[in-house]
GROMACS .gro file of C-alpha atoms in nm:
model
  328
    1UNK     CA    1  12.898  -5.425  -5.787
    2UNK     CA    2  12.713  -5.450  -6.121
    3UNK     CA    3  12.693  -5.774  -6.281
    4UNK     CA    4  12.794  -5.716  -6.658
    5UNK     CA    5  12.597  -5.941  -6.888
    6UNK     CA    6  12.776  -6.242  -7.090
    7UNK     CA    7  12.654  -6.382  -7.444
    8UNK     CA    8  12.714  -6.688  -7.578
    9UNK     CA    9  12.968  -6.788  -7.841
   10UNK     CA   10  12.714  -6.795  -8.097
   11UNK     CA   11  12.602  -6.460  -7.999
   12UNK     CA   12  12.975  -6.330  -7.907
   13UNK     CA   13  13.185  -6.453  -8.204
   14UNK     CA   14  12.959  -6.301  -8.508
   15UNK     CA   15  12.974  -5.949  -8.297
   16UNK     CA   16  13.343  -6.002  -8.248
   17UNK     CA   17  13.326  -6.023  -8.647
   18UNK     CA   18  13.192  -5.694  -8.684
   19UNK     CA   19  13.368  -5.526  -8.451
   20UNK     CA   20  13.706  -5.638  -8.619
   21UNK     CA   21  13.566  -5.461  -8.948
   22UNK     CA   22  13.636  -5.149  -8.768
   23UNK     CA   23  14.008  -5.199  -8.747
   24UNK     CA   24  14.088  -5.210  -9.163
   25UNK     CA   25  13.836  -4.849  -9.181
   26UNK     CA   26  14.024  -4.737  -8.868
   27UNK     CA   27  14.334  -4.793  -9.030
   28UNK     CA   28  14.217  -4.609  -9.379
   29UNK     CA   29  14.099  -4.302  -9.178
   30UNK     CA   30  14.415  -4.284  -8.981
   31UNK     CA   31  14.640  -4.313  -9.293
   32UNK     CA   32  14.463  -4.042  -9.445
   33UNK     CA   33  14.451  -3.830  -9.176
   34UNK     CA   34  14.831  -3.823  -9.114
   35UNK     CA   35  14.951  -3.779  -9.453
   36UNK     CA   36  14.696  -3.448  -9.438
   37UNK     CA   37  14.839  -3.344  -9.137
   38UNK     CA   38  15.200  -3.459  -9.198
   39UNK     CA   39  15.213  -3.575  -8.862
   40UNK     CA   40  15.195  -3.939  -8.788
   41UNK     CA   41  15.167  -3.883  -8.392
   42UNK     CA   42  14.943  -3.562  -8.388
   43UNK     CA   43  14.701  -3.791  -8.602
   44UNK     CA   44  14.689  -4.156  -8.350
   45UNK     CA   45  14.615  -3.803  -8.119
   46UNK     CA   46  14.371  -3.678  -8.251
   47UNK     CA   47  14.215  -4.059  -8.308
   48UNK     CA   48  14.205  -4.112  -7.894
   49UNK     CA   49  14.088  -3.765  -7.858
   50UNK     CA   50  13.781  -3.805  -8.038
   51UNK     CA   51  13.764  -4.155  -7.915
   52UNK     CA   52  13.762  -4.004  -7.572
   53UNK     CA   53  13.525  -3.723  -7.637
   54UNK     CA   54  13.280  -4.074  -7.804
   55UNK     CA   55  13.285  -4.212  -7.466
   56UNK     CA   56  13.297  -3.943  -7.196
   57UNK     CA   57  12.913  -3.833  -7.395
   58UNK     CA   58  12.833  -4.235  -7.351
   59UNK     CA   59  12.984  -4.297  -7.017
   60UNK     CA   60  12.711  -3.937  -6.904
   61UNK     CA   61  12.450  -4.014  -7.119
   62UNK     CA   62  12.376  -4.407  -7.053
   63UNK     CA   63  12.285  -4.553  -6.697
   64UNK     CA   64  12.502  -4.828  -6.733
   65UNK     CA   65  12.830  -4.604  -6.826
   66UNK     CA   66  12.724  -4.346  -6.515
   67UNK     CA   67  12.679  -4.651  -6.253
   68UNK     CA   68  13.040  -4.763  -6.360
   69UNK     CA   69  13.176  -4.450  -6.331
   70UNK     CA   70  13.108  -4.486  -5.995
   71UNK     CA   71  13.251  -4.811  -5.952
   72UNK     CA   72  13.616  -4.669  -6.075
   73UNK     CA   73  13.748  -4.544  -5.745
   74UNK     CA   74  13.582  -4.856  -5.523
   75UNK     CA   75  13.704  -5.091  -5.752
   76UNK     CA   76  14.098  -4.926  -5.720
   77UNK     CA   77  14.080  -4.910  -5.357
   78UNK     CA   78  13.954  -5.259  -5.313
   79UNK     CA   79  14.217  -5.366  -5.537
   80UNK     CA   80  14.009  -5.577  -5.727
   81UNK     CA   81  14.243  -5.625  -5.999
   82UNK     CA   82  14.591  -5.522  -6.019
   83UNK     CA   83  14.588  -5.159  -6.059
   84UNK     CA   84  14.876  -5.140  -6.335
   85UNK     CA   85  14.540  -5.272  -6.542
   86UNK     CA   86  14.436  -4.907  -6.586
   87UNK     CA   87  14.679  -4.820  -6.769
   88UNK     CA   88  14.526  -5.075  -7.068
   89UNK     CA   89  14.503  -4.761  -7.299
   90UNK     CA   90  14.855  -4.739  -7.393
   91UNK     CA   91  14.891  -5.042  -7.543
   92UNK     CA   92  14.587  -4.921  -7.759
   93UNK     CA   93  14.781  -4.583  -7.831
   94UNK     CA   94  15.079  -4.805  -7.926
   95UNK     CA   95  14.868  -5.012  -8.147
   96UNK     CA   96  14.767  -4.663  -8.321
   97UNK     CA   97  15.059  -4.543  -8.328
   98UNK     CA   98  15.233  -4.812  -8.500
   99UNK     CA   99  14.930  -4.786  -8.746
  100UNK     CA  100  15.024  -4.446  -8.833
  101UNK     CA  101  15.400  -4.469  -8.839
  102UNK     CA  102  15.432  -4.795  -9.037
  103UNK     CA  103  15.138  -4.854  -9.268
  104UNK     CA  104  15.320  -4.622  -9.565
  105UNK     CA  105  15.626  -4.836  -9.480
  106UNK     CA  106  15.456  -5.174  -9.456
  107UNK     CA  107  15.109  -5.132  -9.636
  108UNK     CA  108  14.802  -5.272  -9.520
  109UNK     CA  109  14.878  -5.646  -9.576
  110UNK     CA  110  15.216  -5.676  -9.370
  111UNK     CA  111  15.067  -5.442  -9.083
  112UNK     CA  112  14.796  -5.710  -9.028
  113UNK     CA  113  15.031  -6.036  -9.067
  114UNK     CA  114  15.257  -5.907  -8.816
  115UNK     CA  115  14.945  -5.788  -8.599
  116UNK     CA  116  14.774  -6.067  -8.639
  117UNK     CA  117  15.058  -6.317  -8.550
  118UNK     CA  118  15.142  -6.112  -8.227
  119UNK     CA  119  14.796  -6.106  -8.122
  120UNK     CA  120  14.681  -6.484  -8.215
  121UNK     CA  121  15.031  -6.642  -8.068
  122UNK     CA  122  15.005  -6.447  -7.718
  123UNK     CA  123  14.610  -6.483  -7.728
  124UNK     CA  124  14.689  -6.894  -7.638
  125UNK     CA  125  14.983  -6.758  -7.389
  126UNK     CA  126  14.744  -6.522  -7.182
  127UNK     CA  127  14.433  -6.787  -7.194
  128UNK     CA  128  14.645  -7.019  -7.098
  129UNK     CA  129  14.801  -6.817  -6.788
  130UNK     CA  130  14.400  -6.692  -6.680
  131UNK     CA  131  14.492  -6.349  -6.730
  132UNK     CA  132  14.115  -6.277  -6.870
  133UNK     CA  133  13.845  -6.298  -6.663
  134UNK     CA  134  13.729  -6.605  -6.799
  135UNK     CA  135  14.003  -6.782  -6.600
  136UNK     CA  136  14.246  -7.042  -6.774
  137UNK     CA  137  14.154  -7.239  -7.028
  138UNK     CA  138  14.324  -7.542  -7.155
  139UNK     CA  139  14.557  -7.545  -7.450
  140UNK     CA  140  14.340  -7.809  -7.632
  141UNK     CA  141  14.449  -7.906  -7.961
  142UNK     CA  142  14.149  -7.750  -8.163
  143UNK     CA  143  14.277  -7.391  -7.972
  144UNK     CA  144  14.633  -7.426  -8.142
  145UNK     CA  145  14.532  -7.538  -8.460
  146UNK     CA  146  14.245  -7.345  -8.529
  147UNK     CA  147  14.573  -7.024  -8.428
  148UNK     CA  148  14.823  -7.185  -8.656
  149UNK     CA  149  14.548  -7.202  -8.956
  150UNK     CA  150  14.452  -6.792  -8.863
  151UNK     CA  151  14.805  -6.725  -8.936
  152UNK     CA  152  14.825  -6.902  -9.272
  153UNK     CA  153  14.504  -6.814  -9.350
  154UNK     CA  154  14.586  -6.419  -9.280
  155UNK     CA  155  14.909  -6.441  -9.470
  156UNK     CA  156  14.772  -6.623  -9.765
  157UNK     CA  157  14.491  -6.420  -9.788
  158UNK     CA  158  14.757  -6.088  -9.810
  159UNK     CA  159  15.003  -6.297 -10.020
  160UNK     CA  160  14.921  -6.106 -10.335
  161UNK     CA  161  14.963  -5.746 -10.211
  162UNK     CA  162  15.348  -5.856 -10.019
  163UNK     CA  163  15.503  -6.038 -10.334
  164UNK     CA  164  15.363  -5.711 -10.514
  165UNK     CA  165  15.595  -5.503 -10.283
  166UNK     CA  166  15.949  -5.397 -10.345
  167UNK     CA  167  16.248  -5.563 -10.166
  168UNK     CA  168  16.212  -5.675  -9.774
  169UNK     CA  169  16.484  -5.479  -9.647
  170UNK     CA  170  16.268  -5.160  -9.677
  171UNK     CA  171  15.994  -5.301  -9.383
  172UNK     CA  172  16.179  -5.582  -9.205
  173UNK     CA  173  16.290  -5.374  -8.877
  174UNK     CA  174  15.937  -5.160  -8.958
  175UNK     CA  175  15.761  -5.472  -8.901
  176UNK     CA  176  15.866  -5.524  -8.525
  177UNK     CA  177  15.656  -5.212  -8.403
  178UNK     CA  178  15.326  -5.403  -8.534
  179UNK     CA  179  15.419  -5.766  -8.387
  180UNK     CA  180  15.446  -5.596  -8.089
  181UNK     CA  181  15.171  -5.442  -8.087
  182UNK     CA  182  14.993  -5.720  -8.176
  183UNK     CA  183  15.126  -5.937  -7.896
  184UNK     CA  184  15.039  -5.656  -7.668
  185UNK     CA  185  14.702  -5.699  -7.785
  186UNK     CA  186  14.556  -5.972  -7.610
  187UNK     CA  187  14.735  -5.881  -7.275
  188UNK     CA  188  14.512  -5.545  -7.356
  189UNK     CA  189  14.171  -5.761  -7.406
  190UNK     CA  190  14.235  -5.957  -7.123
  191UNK     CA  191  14.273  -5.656  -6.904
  192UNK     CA  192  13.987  -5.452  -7.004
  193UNK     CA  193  13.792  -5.780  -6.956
  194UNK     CA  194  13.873  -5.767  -6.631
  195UNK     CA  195  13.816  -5.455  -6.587
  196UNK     CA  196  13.516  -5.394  -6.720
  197UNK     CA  197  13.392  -5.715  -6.538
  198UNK     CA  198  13.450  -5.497  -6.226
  199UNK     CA  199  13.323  -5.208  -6.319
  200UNK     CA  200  12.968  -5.373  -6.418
  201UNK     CA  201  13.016  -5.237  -6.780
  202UNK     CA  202  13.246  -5.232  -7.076
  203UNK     CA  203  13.213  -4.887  -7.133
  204UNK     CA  204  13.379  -4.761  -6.817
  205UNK     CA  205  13.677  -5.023  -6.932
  206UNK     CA  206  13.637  -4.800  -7.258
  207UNK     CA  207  13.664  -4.489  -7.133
  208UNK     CA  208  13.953  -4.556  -6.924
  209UNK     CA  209  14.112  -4.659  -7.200
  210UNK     CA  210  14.122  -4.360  -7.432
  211UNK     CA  211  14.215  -4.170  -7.113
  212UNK     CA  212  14.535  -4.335  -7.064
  213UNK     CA  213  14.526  -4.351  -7.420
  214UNK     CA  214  14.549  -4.006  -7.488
  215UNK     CA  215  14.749  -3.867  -7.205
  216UNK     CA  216  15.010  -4.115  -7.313
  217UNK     CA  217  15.023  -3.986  -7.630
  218UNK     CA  218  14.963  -3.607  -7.533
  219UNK     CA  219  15.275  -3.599  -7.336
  220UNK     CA  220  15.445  -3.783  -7.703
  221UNK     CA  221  15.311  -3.510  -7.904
  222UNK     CA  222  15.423  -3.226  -7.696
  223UNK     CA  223  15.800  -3.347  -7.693
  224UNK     CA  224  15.786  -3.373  -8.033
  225UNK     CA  225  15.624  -3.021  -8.122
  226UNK     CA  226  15.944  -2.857  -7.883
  227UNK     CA  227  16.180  -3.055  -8.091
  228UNK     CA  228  16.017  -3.054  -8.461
  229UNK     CA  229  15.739  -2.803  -8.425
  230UNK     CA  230  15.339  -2.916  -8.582
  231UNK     CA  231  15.218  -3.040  -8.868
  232UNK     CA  232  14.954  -2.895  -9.118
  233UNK     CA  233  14.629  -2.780  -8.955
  234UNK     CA  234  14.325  -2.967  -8.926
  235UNK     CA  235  14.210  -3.084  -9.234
  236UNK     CA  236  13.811  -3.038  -9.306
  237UNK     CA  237  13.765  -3.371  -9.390
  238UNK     CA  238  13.487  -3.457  -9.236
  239UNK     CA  239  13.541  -3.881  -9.202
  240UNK     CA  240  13.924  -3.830  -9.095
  241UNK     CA  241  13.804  -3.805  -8.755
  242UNK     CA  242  13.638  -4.149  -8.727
  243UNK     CA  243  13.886  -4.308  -8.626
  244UNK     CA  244  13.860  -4.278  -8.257
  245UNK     CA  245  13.449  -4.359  -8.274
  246UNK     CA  246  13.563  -4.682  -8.529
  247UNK     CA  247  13.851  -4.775  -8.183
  248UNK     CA  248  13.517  -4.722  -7.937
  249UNK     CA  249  13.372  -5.012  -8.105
  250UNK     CA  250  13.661  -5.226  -8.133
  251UNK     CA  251  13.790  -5.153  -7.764
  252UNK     CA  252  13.452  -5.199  -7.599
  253UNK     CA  253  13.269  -5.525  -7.795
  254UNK     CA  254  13.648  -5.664  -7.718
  255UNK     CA  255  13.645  -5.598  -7.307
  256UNK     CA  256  13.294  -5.720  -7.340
  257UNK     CA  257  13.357  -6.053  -7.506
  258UNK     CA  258  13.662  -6.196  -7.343
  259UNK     CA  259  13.492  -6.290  -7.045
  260UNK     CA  260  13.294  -6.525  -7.263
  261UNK     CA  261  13.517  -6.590  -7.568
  262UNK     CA  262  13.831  -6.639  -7.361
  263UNK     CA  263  14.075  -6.394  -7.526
  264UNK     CA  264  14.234  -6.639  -7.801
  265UNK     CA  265  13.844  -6.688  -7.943
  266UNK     CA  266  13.807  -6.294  -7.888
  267UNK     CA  267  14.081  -6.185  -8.103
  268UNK     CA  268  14.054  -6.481  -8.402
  269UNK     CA  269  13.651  -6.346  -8.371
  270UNK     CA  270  13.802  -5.971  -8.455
  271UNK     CA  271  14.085  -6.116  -8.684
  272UNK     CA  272  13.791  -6.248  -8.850
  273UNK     CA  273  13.635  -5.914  -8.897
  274UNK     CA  274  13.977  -5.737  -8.970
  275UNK     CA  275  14.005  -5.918  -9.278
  276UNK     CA  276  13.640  -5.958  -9.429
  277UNK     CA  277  13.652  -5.581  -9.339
  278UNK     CA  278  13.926  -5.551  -9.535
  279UNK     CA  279  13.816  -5.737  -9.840
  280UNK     CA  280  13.516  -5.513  -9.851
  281UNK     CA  281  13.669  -5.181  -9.802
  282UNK     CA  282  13.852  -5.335 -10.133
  283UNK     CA  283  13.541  -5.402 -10.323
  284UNK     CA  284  13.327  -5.101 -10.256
  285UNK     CA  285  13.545  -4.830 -10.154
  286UNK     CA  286  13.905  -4.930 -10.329
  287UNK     CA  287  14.241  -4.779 -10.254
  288UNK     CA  288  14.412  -4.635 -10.542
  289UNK     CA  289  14.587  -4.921 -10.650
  290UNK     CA  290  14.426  -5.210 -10.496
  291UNK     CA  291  14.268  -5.537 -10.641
  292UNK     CA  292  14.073  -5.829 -10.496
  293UNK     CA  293  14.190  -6.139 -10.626
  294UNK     CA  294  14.113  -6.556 -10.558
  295UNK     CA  295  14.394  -6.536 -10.265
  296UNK     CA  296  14.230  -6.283 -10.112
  297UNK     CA  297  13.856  -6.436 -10.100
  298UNK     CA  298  14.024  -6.792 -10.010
  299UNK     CA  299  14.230  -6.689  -9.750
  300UNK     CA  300  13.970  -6.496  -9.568
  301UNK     CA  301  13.705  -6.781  -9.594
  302UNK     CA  302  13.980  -7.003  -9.428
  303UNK     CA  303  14.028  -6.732  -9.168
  304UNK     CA  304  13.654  -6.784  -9.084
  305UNK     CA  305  13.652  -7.158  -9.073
  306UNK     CA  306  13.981  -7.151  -8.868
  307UNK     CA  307  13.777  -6.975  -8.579
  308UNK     CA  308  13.504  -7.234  -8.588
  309UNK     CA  309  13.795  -7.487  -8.584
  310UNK     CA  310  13.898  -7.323  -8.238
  311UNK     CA  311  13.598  -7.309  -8.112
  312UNK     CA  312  13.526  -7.732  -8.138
  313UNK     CA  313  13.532  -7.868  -7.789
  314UNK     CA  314  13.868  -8.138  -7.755
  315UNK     CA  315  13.656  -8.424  -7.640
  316UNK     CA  316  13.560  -8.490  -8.043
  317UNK     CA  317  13.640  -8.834  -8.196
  318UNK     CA  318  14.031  -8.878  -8.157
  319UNK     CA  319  14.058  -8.506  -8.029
  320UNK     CA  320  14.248  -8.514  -7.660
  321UNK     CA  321  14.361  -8.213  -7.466
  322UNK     CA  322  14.749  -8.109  -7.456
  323UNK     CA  323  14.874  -8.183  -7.110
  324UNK     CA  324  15.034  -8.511  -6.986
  325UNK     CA  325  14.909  -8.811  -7.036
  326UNK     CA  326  14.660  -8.986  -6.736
  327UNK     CA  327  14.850  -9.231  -6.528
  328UNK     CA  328  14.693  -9.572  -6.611
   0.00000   0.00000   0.00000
């Protein structure tokens, strides 16, 4: 079995960063694409079918992607990992699918506080539990408070754009499909970790991904074109259909991280990236609409220094692990 290669957390966290500033252009592309196709679910398609098409040309073209190809039927009959863990890619298509349906509901800033909370709160549960292929790690104290801080950081930082919203009542059931997706996250990250730790690469975990991915969604699609018929055709658009490319990145740099990170430090490292992503999409390339203001810039920058808060080893000066006290 190949041997996929780990970086270090100095290395690992400031890619995890720019991987996460795929998710907020991800998220633009998609929006725009479904309101041009009038079709929420043909567009989070059409974002896992070009995704796929990304990585089936990577997984033929690379060594690396064609050796772990081969390691995809080995690694199911040796039952390496649980084999339910191939099915990874439709919690991604739920992710995107949530993007598409809610985001006019929600907007940008309440799709990524109730992401972000899913994904940071189970990111200590399935650390904690060794899902990843790290193996457990403890619940120190630094861990929880640098997850609590992400939280307040991420919901200060989108502060202004929610009080600028109408009434709650319009998004508060809305806002379940993202928490859940976001909690479904990690499980996700810690599964393609694993994954791809068996395969010998992260682009095998990839490509598996966007094929369970799409055929979920596939299946979705054509149930609702025999009840409700399609949408507009195709737009010409040329950048409508990066989404899927922007989800290659994201997926892969995340199933290649975790076994290093750990999947809390993973997903506050693409959190990270989500929302200086974000802030720049909203300085250079603006929604109609949108303004940067001192909540904005603040709360990210305490985003940032709440990951290198969770990244401090416990055994600091007064720091001690959570777990019960040694007997004396």
């Amino acid at each position: 079995m190949l041997q996929p290669s780990r970086l270090p957390a100095a290395a690992g966290l400031p890619l995890a960063l720019l991987a996460g500033m795929a998710i907020p252009a991800q998220s633009r592309v998609n929006g725009e694409l479904g309101a041009a196709l009038d079709d929420s679910l043909g567009a989070a398609l059409v974002n896992f079918g070009m995704g796929l098409a990304v990585m089936i040309l990577v997984s033929v073209l690379l060594p690396r992607g064609r050796a772990g190809f081969g390691q995809i039927l080995p690694a199911l009959r040796e039952r390496r990992f649980p084999r339910i863990y191939i099915l990874a890619g439709v919690i991604g298509a739920w992710f995107v699918l949530t993007q598409t349906l809610t985001i006019a509901i929600l907007g940008v800033a309440v799709f990524t506080v109730a992401t972000v909370a899913g994904q940071t709160l189970t990111g200590l549960v399935v650390d904690r539990m060794g899902i990843g292929p790290g193996g457990k790690k403890a619940l120190t104290l630094m861990r929880v408070v640098g997850a609590v801080l992400t939280i307040l950081a991420v919901a200060w930082a989108v502060s202004p754009k929610i009080t600028g919203g109408g009434g709650t009542g319009d998004w508060l059931l809305a806002v379940l499909l993202p928490l859940s997706a976001g909690m479904a996250m990690s499980f996700q990250q810690a599964m393609n970790g694993t994954t791809g730790m068996h395969y010998g690469s992260p682009i095998t975990a990839t490509l598996l991904n966007f094929v369970a991915g799409f055929a979920a969604l596939l299946v979705l699609w054509l149930v609702k074109v025999a009840v409700s018929g399609t949408g507009n055709a195709l737009p010409d658009t040329w950048w409508y259909y990066l989404g899927g490319p922007l989800g290659c990145i994201f997926i892969g740099v995340g199933a290649l991280l975790v076994r290093t990170l750990g999947v809390l430090l993973t997903s506050l490292g693409l959190i990270g990236g989500q929302l200086t992503g974000s802030l720049l999409l909203d300085l250079v390339f603006p929604a109609p609409g949108s303004t940067v203001v001192a909540a904005t810039v603040f709360g990210t920058a305490l985003t940032l220094a709440a990951i290198v808060v969770a990244t401090l080893p416990w055994n600091m000066p007064g720091v001690r692990p959570l777990r019960r006290r040694a007997r004396r």
